[in-house]
Structures are given as C-alpha cells and as structure tokens.
Short mmCIF file of C-alpha atoms in Angstrom, two decimals:
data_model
loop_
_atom_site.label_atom_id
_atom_site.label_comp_id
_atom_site.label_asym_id
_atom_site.label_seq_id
_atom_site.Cartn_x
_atom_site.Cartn_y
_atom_site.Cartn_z
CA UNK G 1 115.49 -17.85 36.13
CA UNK G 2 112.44 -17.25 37.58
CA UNK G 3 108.75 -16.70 36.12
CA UNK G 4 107.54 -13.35 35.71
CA UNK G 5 104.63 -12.90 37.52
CA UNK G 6 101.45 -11.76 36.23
CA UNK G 7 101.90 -8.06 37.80
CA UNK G 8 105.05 -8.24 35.54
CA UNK G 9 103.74 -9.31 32.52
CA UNK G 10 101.51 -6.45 32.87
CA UNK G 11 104.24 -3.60 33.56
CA UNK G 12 105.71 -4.82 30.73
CA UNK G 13 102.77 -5.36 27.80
CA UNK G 14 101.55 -1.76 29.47
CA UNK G 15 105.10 0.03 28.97
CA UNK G 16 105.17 -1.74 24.93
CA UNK G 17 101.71 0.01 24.53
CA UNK G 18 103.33 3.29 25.67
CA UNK G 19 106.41 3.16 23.83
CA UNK G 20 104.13 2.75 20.93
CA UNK G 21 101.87 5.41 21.34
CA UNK G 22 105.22 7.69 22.15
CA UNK G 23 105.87 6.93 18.35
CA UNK G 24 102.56 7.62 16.88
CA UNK G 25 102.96 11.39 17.51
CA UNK G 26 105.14 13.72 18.70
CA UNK G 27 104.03 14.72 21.82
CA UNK G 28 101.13 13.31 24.51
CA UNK G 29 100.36 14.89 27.64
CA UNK G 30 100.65 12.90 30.82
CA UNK G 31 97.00 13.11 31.61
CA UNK G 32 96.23 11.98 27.66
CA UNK G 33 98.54 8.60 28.36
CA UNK G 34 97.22 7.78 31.40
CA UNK G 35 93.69 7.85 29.98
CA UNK G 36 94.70 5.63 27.29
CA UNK G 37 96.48 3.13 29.55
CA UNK G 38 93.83 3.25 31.49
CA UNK G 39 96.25 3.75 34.93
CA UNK G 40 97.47 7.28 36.80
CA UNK G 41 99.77 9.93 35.72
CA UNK G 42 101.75 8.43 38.48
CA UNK G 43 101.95 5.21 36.93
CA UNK G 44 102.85 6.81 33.93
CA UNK G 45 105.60 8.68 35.06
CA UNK G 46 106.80 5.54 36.40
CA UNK G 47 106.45 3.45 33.00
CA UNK G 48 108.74 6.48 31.45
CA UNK G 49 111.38 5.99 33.57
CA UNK G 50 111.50 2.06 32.66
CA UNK G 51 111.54 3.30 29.12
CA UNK G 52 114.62 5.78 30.01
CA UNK G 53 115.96 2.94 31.94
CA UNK G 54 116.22 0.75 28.86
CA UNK G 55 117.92 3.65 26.65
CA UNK G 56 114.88 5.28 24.76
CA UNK G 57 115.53 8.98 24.86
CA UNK G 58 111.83 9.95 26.32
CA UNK G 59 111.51 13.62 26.99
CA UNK G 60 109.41 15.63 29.12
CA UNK G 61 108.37 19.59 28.47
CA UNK G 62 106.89 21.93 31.63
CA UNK G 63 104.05 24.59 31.15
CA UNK G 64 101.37 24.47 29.28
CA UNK G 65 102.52 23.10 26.06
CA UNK G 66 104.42 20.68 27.72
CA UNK G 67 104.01 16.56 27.41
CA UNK G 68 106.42 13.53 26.51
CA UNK G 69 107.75 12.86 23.58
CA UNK G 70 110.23 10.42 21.96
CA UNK G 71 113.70 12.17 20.61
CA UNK G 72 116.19 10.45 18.03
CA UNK G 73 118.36 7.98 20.05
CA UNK G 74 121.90 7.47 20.00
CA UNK G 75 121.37 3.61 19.06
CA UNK G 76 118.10 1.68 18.52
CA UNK G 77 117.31 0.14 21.95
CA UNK G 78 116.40 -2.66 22.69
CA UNK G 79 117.41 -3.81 18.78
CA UNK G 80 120.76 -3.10 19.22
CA UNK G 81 121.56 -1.63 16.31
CA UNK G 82 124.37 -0.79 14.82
CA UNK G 83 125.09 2.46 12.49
CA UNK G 84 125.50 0.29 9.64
CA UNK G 85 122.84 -2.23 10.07
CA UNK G 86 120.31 0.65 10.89
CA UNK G 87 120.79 2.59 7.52
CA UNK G 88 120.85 -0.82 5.83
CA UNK G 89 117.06 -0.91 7.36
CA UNK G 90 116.28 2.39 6.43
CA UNK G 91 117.26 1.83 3.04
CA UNK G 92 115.89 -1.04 2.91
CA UNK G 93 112.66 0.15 4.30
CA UNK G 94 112.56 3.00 1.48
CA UNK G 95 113.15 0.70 -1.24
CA UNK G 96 109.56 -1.45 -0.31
CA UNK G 97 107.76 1.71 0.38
CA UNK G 98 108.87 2.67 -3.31
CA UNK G 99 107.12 -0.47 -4.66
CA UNK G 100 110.06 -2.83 -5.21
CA UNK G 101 108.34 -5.41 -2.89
CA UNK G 102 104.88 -6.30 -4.45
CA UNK G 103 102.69 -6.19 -1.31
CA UNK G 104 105.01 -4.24 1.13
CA UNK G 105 104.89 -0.57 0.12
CA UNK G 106 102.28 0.38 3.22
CA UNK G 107 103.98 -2.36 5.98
CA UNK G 108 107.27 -0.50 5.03
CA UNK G 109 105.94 3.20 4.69
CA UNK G 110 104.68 2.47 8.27
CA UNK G 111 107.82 0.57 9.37
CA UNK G 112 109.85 3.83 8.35
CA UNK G 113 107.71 6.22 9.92
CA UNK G 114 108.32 4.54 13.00
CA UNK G 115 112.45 4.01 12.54
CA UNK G 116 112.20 7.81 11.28
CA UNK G 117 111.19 8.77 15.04
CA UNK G 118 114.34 7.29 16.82
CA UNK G 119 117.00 7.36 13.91
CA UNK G 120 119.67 9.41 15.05
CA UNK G 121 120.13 12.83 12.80
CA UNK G 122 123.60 11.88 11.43
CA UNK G 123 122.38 8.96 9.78
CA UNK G 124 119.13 10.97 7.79
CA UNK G 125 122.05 12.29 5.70
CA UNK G 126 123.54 9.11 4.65
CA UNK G 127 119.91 7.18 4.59
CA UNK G 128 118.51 10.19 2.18
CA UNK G 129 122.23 9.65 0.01
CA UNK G 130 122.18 5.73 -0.25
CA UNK G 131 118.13 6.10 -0.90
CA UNK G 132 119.10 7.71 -4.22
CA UNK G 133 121.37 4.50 -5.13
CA UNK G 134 118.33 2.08 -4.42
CA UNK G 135 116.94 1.20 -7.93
CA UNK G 136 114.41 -1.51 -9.52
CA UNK G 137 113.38 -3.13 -12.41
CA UNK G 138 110.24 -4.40 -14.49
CA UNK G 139 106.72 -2.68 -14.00
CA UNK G 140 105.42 -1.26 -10.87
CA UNK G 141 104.81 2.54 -9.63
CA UNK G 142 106.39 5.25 -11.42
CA UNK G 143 108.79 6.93 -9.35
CA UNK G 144 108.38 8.54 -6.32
CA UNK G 145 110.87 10.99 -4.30
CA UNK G 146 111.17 9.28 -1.31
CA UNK G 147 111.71 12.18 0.74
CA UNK G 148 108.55 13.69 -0.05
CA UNK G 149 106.21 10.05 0.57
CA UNK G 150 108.63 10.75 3.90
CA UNK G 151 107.36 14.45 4.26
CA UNK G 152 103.74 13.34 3.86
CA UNK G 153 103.55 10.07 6.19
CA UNK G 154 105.11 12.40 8.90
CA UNK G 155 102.91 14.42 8.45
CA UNK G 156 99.68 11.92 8.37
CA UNK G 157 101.26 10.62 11.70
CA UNK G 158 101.68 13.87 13.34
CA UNK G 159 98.28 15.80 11.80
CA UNK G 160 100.08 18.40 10.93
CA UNK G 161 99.23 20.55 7.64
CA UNK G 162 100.70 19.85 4.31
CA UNK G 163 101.67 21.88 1.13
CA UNK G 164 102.67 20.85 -2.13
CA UNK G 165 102.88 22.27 -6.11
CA UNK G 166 100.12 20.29 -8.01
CA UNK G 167 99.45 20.99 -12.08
CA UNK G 168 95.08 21.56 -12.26
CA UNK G 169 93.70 22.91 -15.37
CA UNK G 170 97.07 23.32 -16.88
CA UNK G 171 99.17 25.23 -14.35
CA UNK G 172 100.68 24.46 -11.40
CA UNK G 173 98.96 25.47 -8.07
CA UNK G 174 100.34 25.13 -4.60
CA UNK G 175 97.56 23.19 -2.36
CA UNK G 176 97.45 23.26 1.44
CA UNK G 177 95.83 20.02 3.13
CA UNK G 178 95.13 18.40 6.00
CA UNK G 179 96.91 14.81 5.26
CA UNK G 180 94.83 12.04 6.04
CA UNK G 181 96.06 8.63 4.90
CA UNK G 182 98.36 7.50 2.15
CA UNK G 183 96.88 4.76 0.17
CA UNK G 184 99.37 2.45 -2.38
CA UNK G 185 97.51 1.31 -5.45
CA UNK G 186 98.94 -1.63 -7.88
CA UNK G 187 100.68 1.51 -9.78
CA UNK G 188 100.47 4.47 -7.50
CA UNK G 189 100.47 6.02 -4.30
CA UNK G 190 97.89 8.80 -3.34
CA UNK G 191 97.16 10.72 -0.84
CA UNK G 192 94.21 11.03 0.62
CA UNK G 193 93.74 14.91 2.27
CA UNK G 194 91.46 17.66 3.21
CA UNK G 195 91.85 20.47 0.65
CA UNK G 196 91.63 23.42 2.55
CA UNK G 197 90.65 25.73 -0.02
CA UNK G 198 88.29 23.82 -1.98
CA UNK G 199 87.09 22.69 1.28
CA UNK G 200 86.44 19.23 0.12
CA UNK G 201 88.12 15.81 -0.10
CA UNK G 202 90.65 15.05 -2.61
CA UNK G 203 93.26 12.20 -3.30
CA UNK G 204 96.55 13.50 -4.93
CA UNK G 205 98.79 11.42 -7.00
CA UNK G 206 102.29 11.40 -4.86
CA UNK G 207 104.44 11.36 -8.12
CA UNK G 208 102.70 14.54 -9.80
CA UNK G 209 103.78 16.51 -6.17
CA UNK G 210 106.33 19.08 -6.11
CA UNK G 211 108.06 21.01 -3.22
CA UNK G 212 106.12 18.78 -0.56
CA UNK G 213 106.59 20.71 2.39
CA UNK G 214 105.07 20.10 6.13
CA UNK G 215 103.89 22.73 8.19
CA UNK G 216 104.07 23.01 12.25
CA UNK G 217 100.49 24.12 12.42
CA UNK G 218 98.66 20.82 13.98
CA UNK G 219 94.66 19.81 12.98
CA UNK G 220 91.88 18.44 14.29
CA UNK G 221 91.32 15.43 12.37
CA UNK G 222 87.66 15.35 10.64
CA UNK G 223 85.15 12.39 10.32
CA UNK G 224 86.99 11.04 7.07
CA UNK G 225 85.75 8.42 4.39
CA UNK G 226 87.39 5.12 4.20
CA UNK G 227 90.97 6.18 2.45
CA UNK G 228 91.26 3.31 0.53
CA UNK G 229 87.87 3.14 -1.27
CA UNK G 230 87.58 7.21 -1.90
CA UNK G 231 91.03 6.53 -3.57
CA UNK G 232 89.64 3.65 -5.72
CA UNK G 233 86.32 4.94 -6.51
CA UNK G 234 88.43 8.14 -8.05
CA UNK G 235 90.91 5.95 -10.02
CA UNK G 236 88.45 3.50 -11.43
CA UNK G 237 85.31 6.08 -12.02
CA UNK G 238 85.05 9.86 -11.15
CA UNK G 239 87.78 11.21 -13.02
CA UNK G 240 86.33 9.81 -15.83
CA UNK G 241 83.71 11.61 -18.46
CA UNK G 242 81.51 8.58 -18.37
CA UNK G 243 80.44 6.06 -15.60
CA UNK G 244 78.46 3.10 -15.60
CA UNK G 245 77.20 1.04 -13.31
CA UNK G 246 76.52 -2.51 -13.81
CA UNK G 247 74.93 -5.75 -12.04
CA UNK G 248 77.23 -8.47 -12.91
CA UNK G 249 75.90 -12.54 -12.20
CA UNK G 250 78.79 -13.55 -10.25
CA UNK G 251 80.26 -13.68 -6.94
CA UNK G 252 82.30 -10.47 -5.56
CA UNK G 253 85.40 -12.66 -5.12
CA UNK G 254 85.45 -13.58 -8.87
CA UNK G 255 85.04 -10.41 -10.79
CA UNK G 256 87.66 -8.66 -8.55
CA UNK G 257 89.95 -11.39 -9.72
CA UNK G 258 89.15 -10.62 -12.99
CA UNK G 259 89.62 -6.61 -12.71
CA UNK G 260 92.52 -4.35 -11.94
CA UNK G 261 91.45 -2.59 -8.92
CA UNK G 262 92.01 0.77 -10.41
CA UNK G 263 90.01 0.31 -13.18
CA UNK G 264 86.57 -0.59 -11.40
CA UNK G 265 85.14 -0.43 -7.72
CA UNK G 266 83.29 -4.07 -7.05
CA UNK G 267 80.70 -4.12 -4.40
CA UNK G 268 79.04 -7.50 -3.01
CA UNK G 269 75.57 -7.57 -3.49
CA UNK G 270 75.19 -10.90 -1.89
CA UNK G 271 76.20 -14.43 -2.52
CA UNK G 272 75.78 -14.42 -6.37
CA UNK G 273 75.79 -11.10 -7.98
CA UNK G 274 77.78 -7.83 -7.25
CA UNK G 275 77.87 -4.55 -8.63
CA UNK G 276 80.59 -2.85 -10.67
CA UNK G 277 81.46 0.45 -11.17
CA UNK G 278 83.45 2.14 -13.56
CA UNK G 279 84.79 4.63 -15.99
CA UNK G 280 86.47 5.15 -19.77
CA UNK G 281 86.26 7.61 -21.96
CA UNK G 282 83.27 6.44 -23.63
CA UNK G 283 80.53 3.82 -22.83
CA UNK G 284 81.13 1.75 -25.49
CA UNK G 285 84.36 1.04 -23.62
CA UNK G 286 83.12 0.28 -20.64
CA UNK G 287 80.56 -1.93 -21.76
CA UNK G 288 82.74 -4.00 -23.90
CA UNK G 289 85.31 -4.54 -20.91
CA UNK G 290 82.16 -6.03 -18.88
CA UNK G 291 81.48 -8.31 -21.52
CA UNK G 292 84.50 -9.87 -21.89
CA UNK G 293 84.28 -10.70 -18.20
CA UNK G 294 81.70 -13.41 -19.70
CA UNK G 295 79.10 -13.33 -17.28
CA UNK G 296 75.67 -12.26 -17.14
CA UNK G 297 74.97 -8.28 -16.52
CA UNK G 298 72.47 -5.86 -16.01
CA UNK G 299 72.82 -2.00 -17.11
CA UNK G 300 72.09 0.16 -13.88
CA UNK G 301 73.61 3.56 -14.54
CA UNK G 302 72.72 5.61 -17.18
CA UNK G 303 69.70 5.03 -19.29
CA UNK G 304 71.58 5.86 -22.31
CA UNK G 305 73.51 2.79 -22.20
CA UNK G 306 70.85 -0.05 -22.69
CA UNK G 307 70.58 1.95 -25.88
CA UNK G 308 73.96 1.47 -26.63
CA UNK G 309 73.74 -2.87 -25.69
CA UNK G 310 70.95 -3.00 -27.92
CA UNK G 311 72.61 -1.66 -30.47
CA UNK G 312 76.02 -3.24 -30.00
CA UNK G 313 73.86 -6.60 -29.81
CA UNK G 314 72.11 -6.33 -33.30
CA UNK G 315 75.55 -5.20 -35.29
CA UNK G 316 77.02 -8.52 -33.17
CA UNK G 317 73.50 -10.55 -34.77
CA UNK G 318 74.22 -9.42 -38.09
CA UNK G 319 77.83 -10.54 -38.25
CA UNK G 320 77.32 -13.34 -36.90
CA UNK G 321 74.15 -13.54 -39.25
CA UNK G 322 76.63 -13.33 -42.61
CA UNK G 323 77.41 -16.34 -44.73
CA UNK G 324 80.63 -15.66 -46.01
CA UNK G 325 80.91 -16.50 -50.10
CA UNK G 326 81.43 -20.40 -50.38
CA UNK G 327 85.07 -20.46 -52.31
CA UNK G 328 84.67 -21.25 -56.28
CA UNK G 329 86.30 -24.03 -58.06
CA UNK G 330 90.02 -24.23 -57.82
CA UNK G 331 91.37 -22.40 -61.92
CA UNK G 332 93.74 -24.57 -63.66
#
C-alpha cells in the first residue's frame, strides 16, 4: 500500500472539517463553506461528492434559499453501523446526557446532537421508546425528559427559536427564547437563552420546562456572556435575597475544592487569596458557611455584614469565656 501523499492528507483532513461543519447546522451555502475551508466553491462541490461517494446523504437545494445540508442516512457511514448497535448508542448516549455518567452529560448531549443529524427516522421511534426504559440510581439530577434536553440542543445547534411552559410568580407562562447554550451543573441542567420578551438574559432550569417546542424561525446569535458562569453566578447568588461577597486567604484551587459549585462563584485574585461569592437566605448563613472553610476572610459586600461578624464574634467570646460549674462531691 502506498503512502498518501501530502495533497491527500489534505483532501482528506479538509473533507472531515466539512462533514463536520455539515452537522453543526442544517444548511450552509456553498459560498459560506468555501470561506470557511478557505478553498473555491469548486473545490467544495468536489469535497461533497467524496462525501456522497462514501455514503453520507449530502443534499443540495437551488434558488435563493438553497445550500447543502446533511439528511438522515440509511446506515452510519463510515461506522458501519448496524440498526441495533446504532439505537444501542443512542440510548446509550441519552442515558449520560441524563446524568448517569458523572462527568459525561455535555460530551454525550453533544455526541447525540450529532448522531441525531444522520439517524435514520425509523429508528427515532424505537430510540425515544427504549429511552423511557433507561433508568439510574443514587443521587444526581432530577429527571429530565429527554426529548425535550433533545428539542433544546437542536435547537442551540441550529439557532432556531424556542418555546416552553415555565411556572414565574406562581403561574405558568409560556416563554419564547433564543437558545444559547445548555450548561450541566452537579444537579441540574439549564439553559442558557435570550428571553425575548423580557428582553434580557435568563437561564431556565430544564426539569421545571413543559411543552418544549422548537420553532423554524432562525436568529442571529447576539454577543452572549460566558454560559457557564451566568449559569453559576445565578445558582450560587442572584436568586438569592442576600449576597455577600468575601476575600478568602487561600488559593482559588483550594476553596473550590471545598465548595459545591452551585452554591458559590470563586474568582482568583492571585496566587494566595480569591474572592467568593454567594447567597442564602440570610447572612448569618452565609457567613457561617465561610467560616467553616477555616481560613482567613475579609467582608467585601454589604456593610451590614461586618456588623453581623462582630457580633457573631463576641457571642462566640462569651461562650467560650464561660466556666462551666466544677461538679460537687459525689452523695453517698
């Protein structure tokens, strides 16, 4: 067998790169591809006809609204997969995204979103039946209706508006977003979205969502904040009456050990010291979980609760301070 040449290797890492951008969305333009690739609409004509070549279903529209886009494929090529052993993947896929496997939830959410592109329709009916059979055990997320964390990472892939039932202020309301980014927490997944009318950011608990529904109506995307620290600085702080920030004598690395990630934000500050902020429903809370961290802290934000260490320190003085009655000679 010969060695590829370095023209070869090149057709080939270039055509990889487009079959993966083919999955990312559901449509591209040829003009959009070749500016990506870097090469000529020629070229990538060319580069879709390798694809076709090796069995991926790659399908071009005319007119204005026209582009290429990646249909559901009668197997899995080049996997070679089976009917069986793809469902088995699917399933498998669901039950990590779901939080079985500690660590896996957003390497399998993407993993599906990507098998979700080329599985065949007959199988969504028996992946979405054996889904409902997949079960675990111990602690981890509550719940989540897989077809719905399926509704919204299509969606997030494909920037296409969202819609979904949501309780607020004691009643359900039905909330149309822009989807942005799911984010998986040690207990929950969120999503992070544009609410269109609030007109504002929000993050959404997945398991409070009803009738998740995506639209056909395609966005823009806007200049976002980082999804995974606007989800954690809600959990751990603003939905909270009371937040306190603190400057904590220790290295980043160490308090984060040392706190659940939703229940404080830590920020570096440099080698030796970081900041931490969080929430409770009152400050004495707070302050006593930052104590029992057992390093040195500062009081930042607010005033009011340097009142409240004072005060917590002198009723911790006196009982310390207390000589407890000496015990009196044993009675007959």
């Amino acid at each position: 067998m010969g060695v590829a040449s370095g023209d070869e290797r090149g057709t080939t890492e270039r055509v990889l790169t487009l079959l993966g951008l083919l999955q990312q969305r559901p449509a591209w333009t040829g003009p959009e591809l070749a500016d990506r690739l870097g090469v000529t609409p020629r070229t990538i004509r060319r580069d879709v006809e390798r694809l076709r070549t090796l069995g991926y279903p790659v399908h071009a529209g005319q007119g204005v609204g026209g582009g290429y886009r990646l249909g559901p494929g009668r197997a899995l090529p080049p996997l070679l997969l089976d009917d069986e052993e793809a469902i088995a993947t699917a399933v498998s896929l669901l039950a990590g995204a779901g939080g079985a496997v500690a660590g896996a939830g957003d390497a399998a959410l993407r993993a599906l979103a990507k098998l979700d592109r080329v599985l065949p329709t007959r199988l969504r009916h028996d992946v979405r039946a054996l889904s409902g059979s997949v079960e675990s055990f111990g602690g981890g997320r509550p719940p989540v209706d897989s077809e719905a964390l399926m509704t919204l990472a299509r969606a997030c892939r494909d920037e296409v508006e969202a819609g979904f039932d949501y309780p607020s202020g004691g009643e359900v309301r039905r909330r149309r977003v822009e989807p942005y980014r799911l984010v998986a927490s040690d207990r929950r997944w969120y999503l992070l979205a544009y609410d269109l009318d609030r007109d504002d950011w929000r993050s959404f608990r997945v398991d409070r969502m009803t009738d998740v529904s995506a639209r056909t109506w395609r966005f823009r995307p806007r200049t976002a904040p980082d999804a995974a620290t606007y989800v954690q600085a809600g959990v751990a702080s603003r939905v909270y009456p009371h937040r306190a920030r603190f400057l904590v004598h220790a290295p980043a690395d160490t308090v984060r050990a040392q706190i659940p990630a939703s229940a404080a934000v830590v920020r570096r500050r440099d080698g030796e010291r970081c900041e931490v902020l969080s929430g409770a429903g009152s400050l004495d809370f707070v302050l006593m979980h930052v104590l029992l961290l057992g390093h040195d802290f500062e009081v930042l934000d607010p005033p009011e609760l340097r009142k409240r260490c004072r005060a917590l320190a002198e009723r911790l003085l006196a009982a310390g301070a207390t000589t407890p009655p000496l015990p009196g000679p044993a009675q007959p």
